[in-house]
Structures are given as structure tokens and as C-alpha cells.
Short mmCIF file of N, CA and C in Angstrom, two decimals:
data_model
loop_
_atom_site.label_atom_id
_atom_site.label_comp_id
_atom_site.label_asym_id
_atom_site.label_seq_id
_atom_site.Cartn_x
_atom_site.Cartn_y
_atom_site.Cartn_z
N UNK A 1 -28.90 -80.89 5.33
CA UNK A 1 -28.76 -80.91 6.56
C UNK A 1 -30.04 -81.65 6.95
N UNK A 2 -29.64 -82.52 8.34
CA UNK A 2 -30.56 -83.38 8.86
C UNK A 2 -31.02 -83.05 10.02
N UNK A 3 -32.45 -83.46 10.09
CA UNK A 3 -33.07 -83.42 11.60
C UNK A 3 -32.60 -84.48 12.44
N UNK A 4 -33.38 -84.60 13.60
CA UNK A 4 -33.15 -85.37 14.65
C UNK A 4 -33.73 -86.77 13.97
N UNK A 5 -34.74 -86.86 13.37
CA UNK A 5 -34.53 -88.13 12.94
C UNK A 5 -34.27 -88.97 11.67
N UNK A 6 -33.07 -87.88 11.44
CA UNK A 6 -31.97 -88.32 10.40
C UNK A 6 -32.54 -87.84 8.76
N UNK A 7 -33.45 -87.51 8.69
CA UNK A 7 -34.21 -86.95 7.13
C UNK A 7 -33.40 -85.85 6.73
N UNK A 8 -33.01 -85.59 5.70
CA UNK A 8 -32.03 -84.67 5.18
C UNK A 8 -33.24 -83.86 4.48
N UNK A 9 -32.70 -82.48 4.80
CA UNK A 9 -33.54 -81.46 4.04
C UNK A 9 -32.99 -80.39 3.09
N UNK A 10 -33.61 -80.08 2.15
CA UNK A 10 -33.08 -79.36 1.23
C UNK A 10 -32.65 -78.12 1.72
N UNK A 11 -31.65 -77.26 1.21
CA UNK A 11 -31.14 -75.78 1.64
C UNK A 11 -31.24 -75.08 0.58
N UNK A 12 -31.29 -73.60 0.91
CA UNK A 12 -31.15 -72.73 0.43
C UNK A 12 -29.61 -72.10 0.17
N UNK A 13 -29.62 -70.93 -0.97
CA UNK A 13 -27.97 -70.75 -1.14
C UNK A 13 -27.37 -70.47 0.11
N UNK A 14 -28.09 -70.01 1.48
CA UNK A 14 -27.34 -70.00 2.25
C UNK A 14 -26.92 -70.97 3.19
N UNK A 15 -27.42 -71.99 2.82
CA UNK A 15 -27.54 -73.38 3.74
C UNK A 15 -28.49 -73.62 4.65
N UNK A 16 -29.16 -72.45 4.81
CA UNK A 16 -30.46 -72.81 5.52
C UNK A 16 -31.48 -73.63 5.18
N UNK A 17 -32.48 -74.07 6.17
CA UNK A 17 -33.37 -75.08 5.15
C UNK A 17 -34.55 -74.25 4.37
N UNK A 18 -34.90 -74.90 3.33
CA UNK A 18 -35.71 -74.35 2.83
C UNK A 18 -37.49 -74.44 3.55
N UNK A 19 -38.29 -73.52 3.22
CA UNK A 19 -39.90 -73.56 3.71
C UNK A 19 -40.05 -74.89 3.25
N UNK A 20 -41.00 -75.79 3.88
CA UNK A 20 -41.47 -77.35 3.77
C UNK A 20 -43.13 -77.10 3.53
N UNK A 21 -43.23 -77.58 2.12
CA UNK A 21 -44.88 -77.91 1.45
C UNK A 21 -45.05 -79.47 1.67
N UNK A 22 -45.99 -79.88 2.59
CA UNK A 22 -46.00 -81.07 2.80
C UNK A 22 -47.66 -81.54 2.21
N UNK A 23 -47.89 -82.28 0.76
CA UNK A 23 -49.09 -82.79 0.65
C UNK A 23 -49.75 -84.14 0.89
N UNK A 24 -50.93 -83.91 1.22
CA UNK A 24 -51.54 -85.19 1.67
C UNK A 24 -52.17 -85.78 0.55
N UNK A 25 -51.12 -86.69 -0.18
CA UNK A 25 -51.63 -87.14 -1.51
C UNK A 25 -52.99 -88.03 -1.65
N UNK A 26 -53.37 -88.59 -0.67
CA UNK A 26 -54.77 -89.25 -0.61
C UNK A 26 -55.80 -88.23 -0.37
N UNK A 27 -55.74 -87.19 0.23
CA UNK A 27 -56.70 -86.53 0.07
C UNK A 27 -56.65 -85.49 -1.06
N UNK A 28 -55.64 -85.09 -1.75
CA UNK A 28 -55.64 -84.38 -2.92
C UNK A 28 -55.86 -84.92 -4.05
N UNK A 29 -55.40 -86.13 -3.95
CA UNK A 29 -55.73 -87.06 -5.18
C UNK A 29 -57.73 -87.19 -5.41
N UNK A 30 -57.81 -87.70 -4.24
CA UNK A 30 -59.51 -87.74 -3.91
C UNK A 30 -60.29 -86.79 -3.73
N UNK A 31 -59.70 -85.68 -4.13
CA UNK A 31 -60.69 -84.57 -4.06
C UNK A 31 -61.45 -84.26 -5.75
N UNK A 32 -60.58 -84.79 -6.38
CA UNK A 32 -61.03 -84.85 -7.96
C UNK A 32 -61.46 -86.14 -8.39
N UNK A 33 -62.81 -86.19 -9.02
CA UNK A 33 -63.36 -87.67 -9.55
C UNK A 33 -62.86 -88.01 -10.57
N UNK A 34 -61.78 -88.19 -10.85
CA UNK A 34 -61.25 -88.61 -12.25
C UNK A 34 -60.97 -90.04 -12.44
N UNK A 35 -61.62 -90.89 -11.59
CA UNK A 35 -61.24 -92.38 -11.73
C UNK A 35 -59.93 -92.64 -10.89
N UNK A 36 -59.14 -91.69 -10.15
CA UNK A 36 -58.18 -92.35 -9.34
C UNK A 36 -58.18 -93.75 -8.95
N UNK A 37 -59.63 -94.20 -8.34
CA UNK A 37 -59.48 -95.31 -7.63
C UNK A 37 -59.21 -96.48 -8.30
N UNK A 38 -58.79 -96.35 -9.85
CA UNK A 38 -58.74 -97.43 -10.84
C UNK A 38 -57.24 -97.63 -10.40
N UNK A 39 -56.34 -96.49 -9.99
CA UNK A 39 -54.78 -96.51 -10.38
C UNK A 39 -54.58 -95.60 -9.17
N UNK A 40 -54.33 -95.86 -8.12
CA UNK A 40 -53.75 -95.11 -6.82
C UNK A 40 -52.51 -94.88 -7.47
N UNK A 41 -51.87 -95.54 -7.66
CA UNK A 41 -50.28 -95.00 -7.79
C UNK A 41 -50.12 -94.26 -8.90
N UNK A 42 -50.82 -94.71 -10.04
CA UNK A 42 -50.47 -93.57 -11.23
C UNK A 42 -51.33 -92.44 -10.56
N UNK A 43 -52.59 -92.56 -10.20
CA UNK A 43 -52.95 -90.97 -9.62
C UNK A 43 -52.01 -90.22 -9.11
N UNK A 44 -50.99 -90.94 -7.66
CA UNK A 44 -49.97 -90.12 -7.03
C UNK A 44 -49.17 -89.72 -8.17
N UNK A 45 -48.79 -90.37 -9.23
CA UNK A 45 -47.47 -90.11 -9.96
C UNK A 45 -48.30 -89.02 -10.76
N UNK A 46 -49.19 -88.80 -11.32
CA UNK A 46 -49.58 -87.40 -11.58
C UNK A 46 -49.56 -86.41 -11.05
N UNK A 47 -50.01 -86.63 -9.87
CA UNK A 47 -49.98 -85.45 -8.55
C UNK A 47 -48.77 -85.16 -8.39
N UNK A 48 -47.96 -85.94 -8.44
CA UNK A 48 -46.48 -85.61 -7.92
C UNK A 48 -45.83 -85.10 -9.31
N UNK A 49 -46.20 -85.37 -10.68
CA UNK A 49 -45.61 -84.50 -11.68
C UNK A 49 -46.30 -82.96 -11.73
N UNK A 50 -47.47 -82.89 -11.39
CA UNK A 50 -48.03 -81.73 -11.26
C UNK A 50 -47.36 -80.80 -10.42
N UNK A 51 -46.91 -81.17 -9.24
CA UNK A 51 -46.35 -80.37 -8.06
C UNK A 51 -44.80 -80.10 -8.39
N UNK A 52 -44.21 -80.47 -9.40
CA UNK A 52 -42.90 -80.22 -9.92
C UNK A 52 -42.60 -78.53 -9.77
N UNK A 53 -43.45 -77.64 -10.62
CA UNK A 53 -43.21 -76.47 -10.74
C UNK A 53 -43.42 -75.74 -9.43
N UNK A 54 -44.23 -76.17 -8.12
CA UNK A 54 -44.58 -75.42 -7.44
C UNK A 54 -43.15 -75.59 -6.32
N UNK A 55 -42.30 -76.43 -6.50
CA UNK A 55 -40.71 -76.64 -5.92
C UNK A 55 -40.04 -75.00 -5.74
N UNK A 56 -40.19 -74.73 -7.16
CA UNK A 56 -39.52 -73.79 -7.54
C UNK A 56 -40.21 -72.26 -7.36
N UNK A 57 -41.43 -72.29 -7.65
CA UNK A 57 -42.67 -71.17 -7.66
C UNK A 57 -43.21 -70.86 -6.33
N UNK A 58 -43.29 -72.21 -5.44
CA UNK A 58 -44.04 -71.92 -3.85
C UNK A 58 -45.64 -71.71 -4.59
N UNK A 59 -46.23 -71.60 -3.29
CA UNK A 59 -47.49 -71.66 -3.67
C UNK A 59 -48.18 -70.02 -2.62
N UNK A 60 -49.43 -69.95 -2.68
CA UNK A 60 -49.98 -68.77 -2.27
C UNK A 60 -49.56 -69.21 -0.56
N UNK A 61 -49.16 -68.12 0.11
CA UNK A 61 -48.77 -68.37 1.58
C UNK A 61 -47.54 -68.69 1.72
N UNK A 62 -46.67 -69.32 0.72
CA UNK A 62 -45.44 -69.99 1.04
C UNK A 62 -44.65 -69.55 -0.37
N UNK A 63 -43.77 -68.78 -0.04
CA UNK A 63 -42.85 -68.43 -1.45
C UNK A 63 -41.86 -69.44 -1.67
N UNK A 64 -41.54 -69.85 -3.06
CA UNK A 64 -40.64 -70.63 -3.45
C UNK A 64 -39.22 -70.18 -3.26
N UNK A 65 -38.12 -71.00 -3.30
CA UNK A 65 -37.94 -72.26 -3.49
C UNK A 65 -38.48 -73.05 -2.24
N UNK A 66 -39.23 -74.24 -2.47
CA UNK A 66 -39.54 -74.90 -1.17
C UNK A 66 -38.88 -76.33 -1.37
N UNK A 67 -38.71 -76.97 -0.06
CA UNK A 67 -38.63 -78.57 -0.31
C UNK A 67 -40.37 -79.02 -0.12
N UNK A 68 -40.72 -79.75 -1.38
CA UNK A 68 -41.91 -80.57 -1.41
C UNK A 68 -41.77 -81.84 -1.15
N UNK A 69 -42.83 -82.17 -0.27
CA UNK A 69 -43.28 -83.64 0.36
C UNK A 69 -44.27 -84.03 -0.09
N UNK A 70 -44.33 -85.35 -1.19
CA UNK A 70 -45.75 -85.64 -1.31
C UNK A 70 -45.90 -87.17 -0.19
N UNK A 71 -46.80 -87.13 0.61
CA UNK A 71 -47.06 -88.52 1.58
C UNK A 71 -48.15 -89.33 0.44
N UNK A 72 -47.57 -90.51 0.63
CA UNK A 72 -48.44 -91.29 -0.12
C UNK A 72 -48.60 -92.79 0.70
N UNK A 73 -49.73 -93.45 0.80
CA UNK A 73 -49.71 -94.38 1.65
C UNK A 73 -50.90 -95.63 0.61
N UNK A 74 -50.74 -96.62 1.11
CA UNK A 74 -51.70 -97.85 0.92
C UNK A 74 -51.44 -98.11 -0.96
N UNK A 75 -52.32 -98.35 -1.90
CA UNK A 75 -52.06 -98.42 -2.92
C UNK A 75 -51.10 -97.88 -3.83
N UNK A 76 -51.33 -96.93 -3.20
CA UNK A 76 -50.19 -95.32 -3.94
C UNK A 76 -48.85 -95.17 -3.76
N UNK A 77 -48.31 -96.48 -2.74
CA UNK A 77 -47.21 -96.73 -2.68
C UNK A 77 -46.42 -96.85 -3.77
N UNK A 78 -44.82 -96.97 -3.95
CA UNK A 78 -44.34 -97.21 -4.90
C UNK A 78 -44.01 -96.14 -6.14
N UNK A 79 -44.59 -95.04 -6.15
CA UNK A 79 -44.09 -93.70 -6.65
C UNK A 79 -42.88 -93.36 -6.62
N UNK A 80 -42.33 -93.28 -7.51
CA UNK A 80 -40.60 -92.69 -7.57
C UNK A 80 -40.59 -91.28 -7.26
N UNK A 81 -39.87 -90.74 -6.64
CA UNK A 81 -39.63 -89.20 -6.65
C UNK A 81 -38.91 -88.74 -7.88
N UNK A 82 -39.26 -87.60 -8.03
CA UNK A 82 -38.65 -86.69 -9.19
C UNK A 82 -37.82 -85.48 -8.61
N UNK A 83 -36.90 -85.06 -9.19
CA UNK A 83 -36.57 -83.60 -9.05
C UNK A 83 -37.49 -82.57 -8.53
N UNK A 84 -37.04 -82.18 -7.42
CA UNK A 84 -38.19 -81.14 -6.57
C UNK A 84 -39.45 -81.84 -5.89
N UNK A 85 -39.39 -83.15 -6.07
CA UNK A 85 -40.74 -83.49 -5.33
C UNK A 85 -40.00 -84.95 -4.63
N UNK A 86 -40.03 -84.67 -3.33
CA UNK A 86 -39.71 -86.01 -2.68
C UNK A 86 -40.93 -86.79 -2.10
N UNK A 87 -41.04 -87.87 -2.29
CA UNK A 87 -42.15 -89.04 -1.87
C UNK A 87 -42.22 -89.71 -0.56
N UNK A 88 -42.79 -89.67 0.21
CA UNK A 88 -42.54 -90.36 1.59
C UNK A 88 -43.66 -91.26 1.67
N UNK A 89 -43.45 -92.58 1.67
CA UNK A 89 -44.24 -93.55 1.88
C UNK A 89 -44.91 -93.73 3.44
N UNK A 90 -45.98 -93.97 3.73
CA UNK A 90 -46.50 -94.19 5.15
C UNK A 90 -46.49 -95.68 5.18
N UNK A 91 -46.02 -95.89 6.22
CA UNK A 91 -45.86 -97.50 6.14
C UNK A 91 -47.53 -97.74 6.71
N UNK A 92 -48.12 -96.73 7.53
CA UNK A 92 -49.16 -97.08 8.48
C UNK A 92 -50.18 -95.82 7.91
N UNK A 93 -50.91 -95.11 8.81
CA UNK A 93 -51.44 -93.87 8.42
C UNK A 93 -50.50 -92.62 7.76
N UNK A 94 -51.51 -92.17 6.75
CA UNK A 94 -50.35 -90.89 5.87
C UNK A 94 -50.52 -89.98 7.10
N UNK A 95 -51.74 -90.00 7.56
CA UNK A 95 -51.95 -88.91 8.35
C UNK A 95 -50.95 -88.53 9.51
N UNK A 96 -50.54 -89.93 10.03
CA UNK A 96 -49.46 -89.82 11.28
C UNK A 96 -48.28 -89.44 10.50
N UNK A 97 -47.90 -89.83 9.27
CA UNK A 97 -46.73 -89.40 8.84
C UNK A 97 -46.45 -88.09 8.62
N UNK A 98 -47.83 -87.35 8.21
CA UNK A 98 -47.71 -85.69 7.74
C UNK A 98 -47.40 -85.07 9.09
N UNK A 99 -48.02 -85.46 10.21
CA UNK A 99 -48.02 -85.20 11.40
C UNK A 99 -46.22 -85.10 12.03
N UNK A 100 -45.82 -86.29 11.55
CA UNK A 100 -44.31 -86.28 12.03
C UNK A 100 -43.50 -85.48 11.32
N UNK A 101 -44.14 -84.97 9.88
CA UNK A 101 -42.93 -84.32 9.35
C UNK A 101 -43.26 -82.95 9.73
N UNK A 102 -44.64 -82.56 9.75
CA UNK A 102 -44.53 -81.25 10.49
C UNK A 102 -43.95 -80.80 11.69
N UNK A 103 -43.98 -81.95 12.70
CA UNK A 103 -43.47 -81.73 13.83
C UNK A 103 -41.66 -81.62 13.85
N UNK A 104 -41.43 -82.20 12.60
CA UNK A 104 -39.81 -82.33 12.44
C UNK A 104 -39.60 -81.06 11.85
N UNK A 105 -40.35 -80.33 11.37
CA UNK A 105 -39.87 -79.07 10.67
C UNK A 105 -39.29 -78.00 11.52
N UNK A 106 -39.63 -78.01 12.53
CA UNK A 106 -38.94 -77.10 13.80
C UNK A 106 -39.31 -75.94 13.45
N UNK A 107 -38.46 -74.97 13.26
CA UNK A 107 -38.99 -73.23 13.17
C UNK A 107 -39.02 -72.92 11.63
N UNK A 108 -38.90 -73.76 10.76
CA UNK A 108 -38.84 -73.17 9.42
C UNK A 108 -40.39 -73.12 9.32
N UNK A 109 -40.90 -72.43 7.98
CA UNK A 109 -42.34 -72.24 7.65
C UNK A 109 -42.52 -73.83 6.89
N UNK A 110 -43.49 -74.02 7.59
CA UNK A 110 -44.47 -75.35 6.82
C UNK A 110 -45.82 -75.25 6.61
N UNK A 111 -46.44 -75.58 5.55
CA UNK A 111 -47.64 -75.76 5.00
C UNK A 111 -48.17 -76.88 4.66
N UNK A 112 -49.12 -77.41 5.04
CA UNK A 112 -49.85 -78.78 4.87
C UNK A 112 -51.07 -78.54 3.67
N UNK A 113 -50.80 -79.26 2.92
CA UNK A 113 -51.97 -79.39 1.75
C UNK A 113 -52.99 -80.64 2.12
N UNK A 114 -53.92 -80.15 3.09
CA UNK A 114 -55.37 -81.15 3.13
C UNK A 114 -56.38 -80.67 3.23
N UNK A 115 -57.57 -81.27 3.12
CA UNK A 115 -58.63 -80.74 3.40
C UNK A 115 -59.47 -81.79 4.72
N UNK A 116 -58.57 -82.48 5.31
CA UNK A 116 -58.89 -83.30 6.29
C UNK A 116 -58.90 -82.66 7.66
N UNK A 117 -60.35 -82.20 8.27
CA UNK A 117 -60.08 -81.21 9.29
C UNK A 117 -59.34 -81.84 10.60
N UNK A 118 -59.39 -83.07 10.83
CA UNK A 118 -58.86 -83.49 12.11
C UNK A 118 -57.03 -83.35 11.79
N UNK A 119 -56.40 -83.80 10.47
CA UNK A 119 -55.36 -83.49 10.49
C UNK A 119 -55.04 -82.43 10.46
N UNK A 120 -55.79 -81.16 9.80
CA UNK A 120 -55.50 -80.00 9.94
C UNK A 120 -55.27 -79.48 11.39
N UNK A 121 -56.03 -79.90 12.38
CA UNK A 121 -56.00 -79.51 13.54
C UNK A 121 -54.70 -80.29 14.15
N UNK A 122 -54.28 -81.31 13.97
CA UNK A 122 -53.16 -82.09 14.42
C UNK A 122 -51.84 -81.37 13.91
N UNK A 123 -51.72 -80.80 12.46
CA UNK A 123 -50.60 -80.12 11.97
C UNK A 123 -50.29 -78.72 13.03
N UNK A 124 -51.51 -78.27 13.22
CA UNK A 124 -51.54 -76.91 13.57
C UNK A 124 -51.06 -76.75 14.87
N UNK A 125 -51.14 -77.90 15.73
CA UNK A 125 -50.59 -77.82 16.77
C UNK A 125 -48.99 -77.87 17.07
N UNK A 126 -48.52 -78.22 15.85
CA UNK A 126 -46.69 -78.33 15.37
C UNK A 126 -46.52 -77.13 14.84
N UNK A 127 -46.99 -76.08 14.61
CA UNK A 127 -46.95 -74.88 14.21
C UNK A 127 -47.22 -74.58 12.63
N UNK A 128 -47.85 -75.82 12.11
CA UNK A 128 -47.95 -75.80 10.65
C UNK A 128 -48.80 -74.97 10.03
N UNK A 129 -48.59 -74.34 9.08
CA UNK A 129 -49.98 -73.77 8.22
C UNK A 129 -50.83 -74.64 7.58
N UNK A 130 -52.10 -74.52 7.27
CA UNK A 130 -52.71 -75.17 6.21
C UNK A 130 -53.52 -74.54 5.16
N UNK A 131 -53.26 -75.41 4.14
CA UNK A 131 -54.45 -75.01 2.89
C UNK A 131 -55.08 -76.17 2.22
N UNK A 132 -56.00 -75.85 1.74
CA UNK A 132 -56.70 -76.81 0.75
C UNK A 132 -56.06 -77.21 -0.39
N UNK A 133 -56.68 -78.42 -1.12
CA UNK A 133 -56.42 -78.99 -2.43
C UNK A 133 -56.49 -77.89 -3.48
N UNK A 134 -57.37 -77.05 -3.75
CA UNK A 134 -57.61 -76.14 -4.46
C UNK A 134 -56.21 -74.94 -4.80
N UNK A 135 -55.42 -74.95 -3.65
CA UNK A 135 -54.38 -74.24 -3.71
C UNK A 135 -53.31 -75.14 -4.95
N UNK A 136 -53.54 -76.50 -4.81
CA UNK A 136 -52.63 -76.91 -5.90
C UNK A 136 -53.01 -77.09 -7.28
N UNK A 137 -54.61 -77.19 -7.54
CA UNK A 137 -55.16 -77.97 -8.64
C UNK A 137 -55.90 -76.88 -9.25
N UNK A 138 -55.56 -75.52 -9.03
CA UNK A 138 -56.45 -74.37 -9.51
C UNK A 138 -55.20 -73.70 -10.58
#
């Protein structure tokens, strides 16, 4: 199923769109001081791999299966998608891309993972719920 922007969404068994989980890659990676700054793409790939199980199981507040989108920007671009995790490369601001994705979610449930206060405010204006990085990292 495609939205008005032409983006294809994953569908459930009945053909309806899956709930959407959008992950602010820079914010989640940056929440753990593990040397991510030395290899931003590698850090994004490690996060991507950690996210795979959530596509089936879901997260607190958003049961699975889900459409899971990891938004990357800057030096983190170039990470390849894997089954269960779509990669969206922001050509500019990752926050702007996340807001666009949340707005395009329409009526389906949408949860954005970020600790960025301004981004939280912006996606809530489009009906998205928000949660912090610990939801994925614990």
C-alpha cells in the first residue's frame, strides 16, 4: 500500500497498514556513549540489527507486528536495510524527515522513538505518540 508521497507501507494479513515505529537514529545512537562518534554508519548498523526483533514483537505501547523505520542522517547514511527494518536517509535534517513520516502515517498508530523535546512536540502535532530511547535499549 502506498501513501500520497508514493511510500509503500507494509500491510497486515487483512491488507491494512501495520502500526508505524519511527526511530530517530542519531538520537538513539547518541544516548549511549559507546564510541559511536568514531563510526556513525557502523553505529547505525548496530542499532538497525538490534531493532529487528521489534518489527515482530512490537514495543511497549505499540504491539507488533510493526512497520519499523530507522531514520539516519549525515555520516550514518549508507546503512543498508534488513528484513524488518527500513532505512530512511534524510537528505537534510533527520528531524524533518521524521516529522514527514509521522505526518504521512495518517490514521494508523505511529510511535516515534526520540528524546529530542522539539521533535517530540512536532510529531505530536501530527498525532504520533512518543517514547524515549530506553524503550529500545533496555
